[in-house]
Tab-separated table of C-alpha atoms in Angstrom:
chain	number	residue	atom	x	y	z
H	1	UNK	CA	-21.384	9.024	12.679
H	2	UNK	CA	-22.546	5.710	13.133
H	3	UNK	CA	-25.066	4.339	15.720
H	4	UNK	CA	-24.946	0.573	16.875
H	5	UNK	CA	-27.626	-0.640	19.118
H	6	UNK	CA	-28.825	-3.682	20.331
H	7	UNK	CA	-25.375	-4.992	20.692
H	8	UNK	CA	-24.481	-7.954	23.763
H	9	UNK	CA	-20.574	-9.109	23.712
H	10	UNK	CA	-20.207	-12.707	22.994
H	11	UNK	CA	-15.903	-13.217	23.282
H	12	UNK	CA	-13.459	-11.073	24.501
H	13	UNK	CA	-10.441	-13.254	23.656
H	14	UNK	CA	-7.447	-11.978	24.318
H	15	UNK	CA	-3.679	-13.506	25.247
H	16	UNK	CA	-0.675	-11.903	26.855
H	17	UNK	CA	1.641	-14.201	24.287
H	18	UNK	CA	-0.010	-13.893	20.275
H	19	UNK	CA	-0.733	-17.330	19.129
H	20	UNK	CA	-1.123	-18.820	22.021
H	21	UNK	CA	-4.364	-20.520	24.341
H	22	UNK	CA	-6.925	-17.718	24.413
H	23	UNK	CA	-8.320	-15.986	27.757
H	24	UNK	CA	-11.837	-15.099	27.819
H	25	UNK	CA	-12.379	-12.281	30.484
H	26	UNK	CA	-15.742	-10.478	31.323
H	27	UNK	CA	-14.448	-7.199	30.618
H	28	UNK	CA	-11.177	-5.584	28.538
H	29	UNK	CA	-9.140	-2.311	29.044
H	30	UNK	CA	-9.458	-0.700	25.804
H	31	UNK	CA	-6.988	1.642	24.447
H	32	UNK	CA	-6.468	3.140	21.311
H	33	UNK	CA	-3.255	0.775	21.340
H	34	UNK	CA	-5.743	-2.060	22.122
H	35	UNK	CA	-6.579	-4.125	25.030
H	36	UNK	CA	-4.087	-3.950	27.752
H	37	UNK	CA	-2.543	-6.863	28.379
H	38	UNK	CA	-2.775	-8.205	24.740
H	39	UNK	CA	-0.062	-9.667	22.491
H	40	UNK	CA	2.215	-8.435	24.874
H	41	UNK	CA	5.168	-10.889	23.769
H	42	UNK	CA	5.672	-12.509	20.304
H	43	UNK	CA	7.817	-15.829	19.364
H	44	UNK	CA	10.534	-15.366	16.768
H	45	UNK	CA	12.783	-17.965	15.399
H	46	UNK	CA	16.225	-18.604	14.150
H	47	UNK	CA	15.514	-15.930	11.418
H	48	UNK	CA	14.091	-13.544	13.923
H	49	UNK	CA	11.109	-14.224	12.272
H	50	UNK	CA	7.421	-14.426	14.012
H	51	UNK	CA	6.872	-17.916	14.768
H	52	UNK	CA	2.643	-18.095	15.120
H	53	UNK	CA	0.247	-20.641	14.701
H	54	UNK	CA	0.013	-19.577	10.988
H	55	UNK	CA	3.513	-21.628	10.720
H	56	UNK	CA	2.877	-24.381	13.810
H	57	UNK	CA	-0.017	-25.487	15.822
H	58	UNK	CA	2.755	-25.874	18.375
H	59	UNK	CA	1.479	-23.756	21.105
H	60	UNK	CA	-2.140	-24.216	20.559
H	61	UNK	CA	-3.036	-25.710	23.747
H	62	UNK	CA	-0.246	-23.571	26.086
H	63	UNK	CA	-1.865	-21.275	27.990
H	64	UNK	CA	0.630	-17.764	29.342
H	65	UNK	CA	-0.648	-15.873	32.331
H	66	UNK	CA	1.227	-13.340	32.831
H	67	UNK	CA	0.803	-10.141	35.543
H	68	UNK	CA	2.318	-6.911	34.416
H	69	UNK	CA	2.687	-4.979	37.871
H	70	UNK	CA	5.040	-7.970	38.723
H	71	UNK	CA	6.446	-8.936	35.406
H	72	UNK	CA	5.459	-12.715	36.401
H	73	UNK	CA	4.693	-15.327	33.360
H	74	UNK	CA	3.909	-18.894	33.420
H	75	UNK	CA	3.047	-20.873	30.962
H	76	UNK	CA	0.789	-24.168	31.341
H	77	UNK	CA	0.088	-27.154	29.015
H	78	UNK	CA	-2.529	-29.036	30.806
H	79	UNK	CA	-1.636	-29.515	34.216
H	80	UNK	CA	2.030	-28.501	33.214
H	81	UNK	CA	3.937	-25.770	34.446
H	82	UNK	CA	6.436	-25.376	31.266
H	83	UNK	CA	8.107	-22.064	32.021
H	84	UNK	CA	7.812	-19.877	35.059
H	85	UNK	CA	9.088	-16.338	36.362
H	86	UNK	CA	10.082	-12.909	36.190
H	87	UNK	CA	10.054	-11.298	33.149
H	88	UNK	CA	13.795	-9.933	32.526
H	89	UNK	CA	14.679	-8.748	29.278
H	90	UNK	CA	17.466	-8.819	27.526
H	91	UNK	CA	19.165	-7.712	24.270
H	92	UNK	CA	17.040	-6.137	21.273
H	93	UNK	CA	15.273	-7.625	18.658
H	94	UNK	CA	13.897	-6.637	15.077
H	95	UNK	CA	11.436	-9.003	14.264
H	96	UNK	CA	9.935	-9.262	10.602
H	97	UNK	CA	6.147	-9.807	10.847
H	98	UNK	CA	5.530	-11.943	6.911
H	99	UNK	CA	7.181	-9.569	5.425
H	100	UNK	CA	4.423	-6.868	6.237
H	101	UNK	CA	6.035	-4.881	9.199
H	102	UNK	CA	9.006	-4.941	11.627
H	103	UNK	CA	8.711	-4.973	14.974
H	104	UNK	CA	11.101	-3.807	17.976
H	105	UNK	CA	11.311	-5.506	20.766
H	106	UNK	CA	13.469	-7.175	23.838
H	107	UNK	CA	14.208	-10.897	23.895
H	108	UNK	CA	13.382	-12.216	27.226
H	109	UNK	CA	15.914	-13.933	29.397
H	110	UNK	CA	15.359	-16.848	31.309
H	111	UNK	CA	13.504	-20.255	30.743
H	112	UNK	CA	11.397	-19.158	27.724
H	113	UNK	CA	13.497	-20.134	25.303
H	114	UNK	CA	14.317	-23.555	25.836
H	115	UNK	CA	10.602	-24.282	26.921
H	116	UNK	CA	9.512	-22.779	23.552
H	117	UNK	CA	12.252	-24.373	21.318
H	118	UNK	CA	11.144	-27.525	22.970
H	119	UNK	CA	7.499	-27.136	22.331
H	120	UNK	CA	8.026	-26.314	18.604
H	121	UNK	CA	10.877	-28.546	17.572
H	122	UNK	CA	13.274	-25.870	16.305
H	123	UNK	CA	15.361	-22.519	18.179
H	124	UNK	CA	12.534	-19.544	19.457
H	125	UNK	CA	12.828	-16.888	21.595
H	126	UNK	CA	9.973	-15.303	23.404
H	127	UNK	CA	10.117	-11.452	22.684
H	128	UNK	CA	8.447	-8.328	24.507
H	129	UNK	CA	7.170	-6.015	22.077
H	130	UNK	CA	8.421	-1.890	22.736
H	131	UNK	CA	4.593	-0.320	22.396
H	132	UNK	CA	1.256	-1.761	23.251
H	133	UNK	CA	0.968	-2.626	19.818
H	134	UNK	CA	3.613	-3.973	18.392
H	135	UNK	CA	2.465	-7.685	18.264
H	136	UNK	CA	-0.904	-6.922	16.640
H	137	UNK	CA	-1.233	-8.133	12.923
H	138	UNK	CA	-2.468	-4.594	11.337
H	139	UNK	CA	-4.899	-2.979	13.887
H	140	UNK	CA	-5.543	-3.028	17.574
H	141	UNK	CA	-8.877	-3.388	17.400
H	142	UNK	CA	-10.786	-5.805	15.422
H	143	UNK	CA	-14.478	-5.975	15.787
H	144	UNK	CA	-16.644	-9.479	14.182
H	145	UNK	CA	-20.491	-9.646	14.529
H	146	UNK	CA	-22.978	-12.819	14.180
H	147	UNK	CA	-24.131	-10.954	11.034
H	148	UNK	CA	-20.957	-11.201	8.979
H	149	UNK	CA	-20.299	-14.913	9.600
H	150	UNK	CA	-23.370	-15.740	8.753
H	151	UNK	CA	-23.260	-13.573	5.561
H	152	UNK	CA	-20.216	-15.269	5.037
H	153	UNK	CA	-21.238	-18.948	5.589
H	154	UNK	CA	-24.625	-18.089	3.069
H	155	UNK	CA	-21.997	-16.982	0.368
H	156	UNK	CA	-20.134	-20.062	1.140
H	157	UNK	CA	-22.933	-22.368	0.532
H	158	UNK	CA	-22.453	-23.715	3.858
H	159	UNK	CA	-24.404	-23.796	7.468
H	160	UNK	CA	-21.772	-21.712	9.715
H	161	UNK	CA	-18.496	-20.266	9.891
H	162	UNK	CA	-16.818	-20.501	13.065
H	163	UNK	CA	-16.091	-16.919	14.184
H	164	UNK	CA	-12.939	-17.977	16.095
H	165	UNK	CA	-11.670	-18.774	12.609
H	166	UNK	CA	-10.558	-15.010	12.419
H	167	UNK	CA	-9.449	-14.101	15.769
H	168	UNK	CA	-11.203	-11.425	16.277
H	169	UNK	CA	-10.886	-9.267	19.657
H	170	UNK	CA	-14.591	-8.213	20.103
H	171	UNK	CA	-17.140	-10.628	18.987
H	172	UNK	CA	-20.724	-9.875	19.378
H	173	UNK	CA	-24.177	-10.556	18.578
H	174	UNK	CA	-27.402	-7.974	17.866
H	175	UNK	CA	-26.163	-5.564	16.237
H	176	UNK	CA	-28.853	-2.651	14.147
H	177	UNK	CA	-26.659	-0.318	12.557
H	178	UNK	CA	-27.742	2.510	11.132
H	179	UNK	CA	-26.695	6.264	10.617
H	180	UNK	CA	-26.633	8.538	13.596
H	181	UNK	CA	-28.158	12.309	13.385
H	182	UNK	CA	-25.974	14.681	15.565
């Protein structure tokens, strides 16, 4: 066992549509499928492959809200409204994540497409993923303290590494860890 004290919660970013504007709430619903309400939809392309800001900056600045006991999403550039409705989805689709995992899912009918394809200058589909999980990279959970970027930064022979540079859910700052006695 491991004991971790001293810890105080910096960013809690999360976004109902991966790669897109990050929310930053006081408090998250954590599961062991992550944080509800988390990369619950996905972009794919003409390939039915993930479209993310790895590829395109594209939707960088486009913020989704999106409320899951209504199935309502909007999504905002600026002052903007690009896209807005009920969620509705339509046929299935296997998406290939890099060529590390496939993910099932349900393309979503309705304005998304068009306001997406517009936005990143080639045919997408917005997607909502089967499980709670599916549009996470590898885990659910990913954890980043103050310690490790700056660890990293002194190994990199420079100042500071911006911690957003990773995307981590739980960022935080404090943190004595040491072995726990049961």
């Amino acid at each position: 066992d491991v004991a971790v004290t001293g810890v105080q919660t910096c960013a809690l970013p999360i976004s109902p549509i991966k790669g897109f504007a990050l929310h930053h709430p006081d408090e998250i619903d954590l599961r062991t499928t992550g944080v509800v309400g988390d990369r619950v939809f996905y972009v794919i392309d003409e390939r039915d492959s993930l479209f993310s800001i790895a590829k395109s900056g594209a939707f960088t600045g486009v913020r989704a809200d999106y409320d899951a006991g209504t199935e309502h999403l909007t999504l905002v550039r600026g002052s903007e409204v690009l896209a807005d409705g009920t969620v509705v989805c339509g046929r299935e689709s296997e998406a290939d994540f890099f060529a590390f995992k496939k993910v099932v899912g349900d393309v979503v009918d309705g304005p998304w497409s068009e306001a997406l394809s517009r936005i990143g200058g080639r045919p997408l589909r917005l997607v909502k993923g089967r499980t709670p999980d599916a549009a996470h990279d590898v885990e659910p959970v990913t954890l980043l303290g103050d310690a490790s970027s700056a660890r990293l930064a002194e190994q990199a022979g420079v100042d500071d590494v911006d911690a957003r540079r990773f995307r981590m859910l739980i960022e935080f700052d404090g943190a004595e860890i040491g072995r726990a006695h049961v």
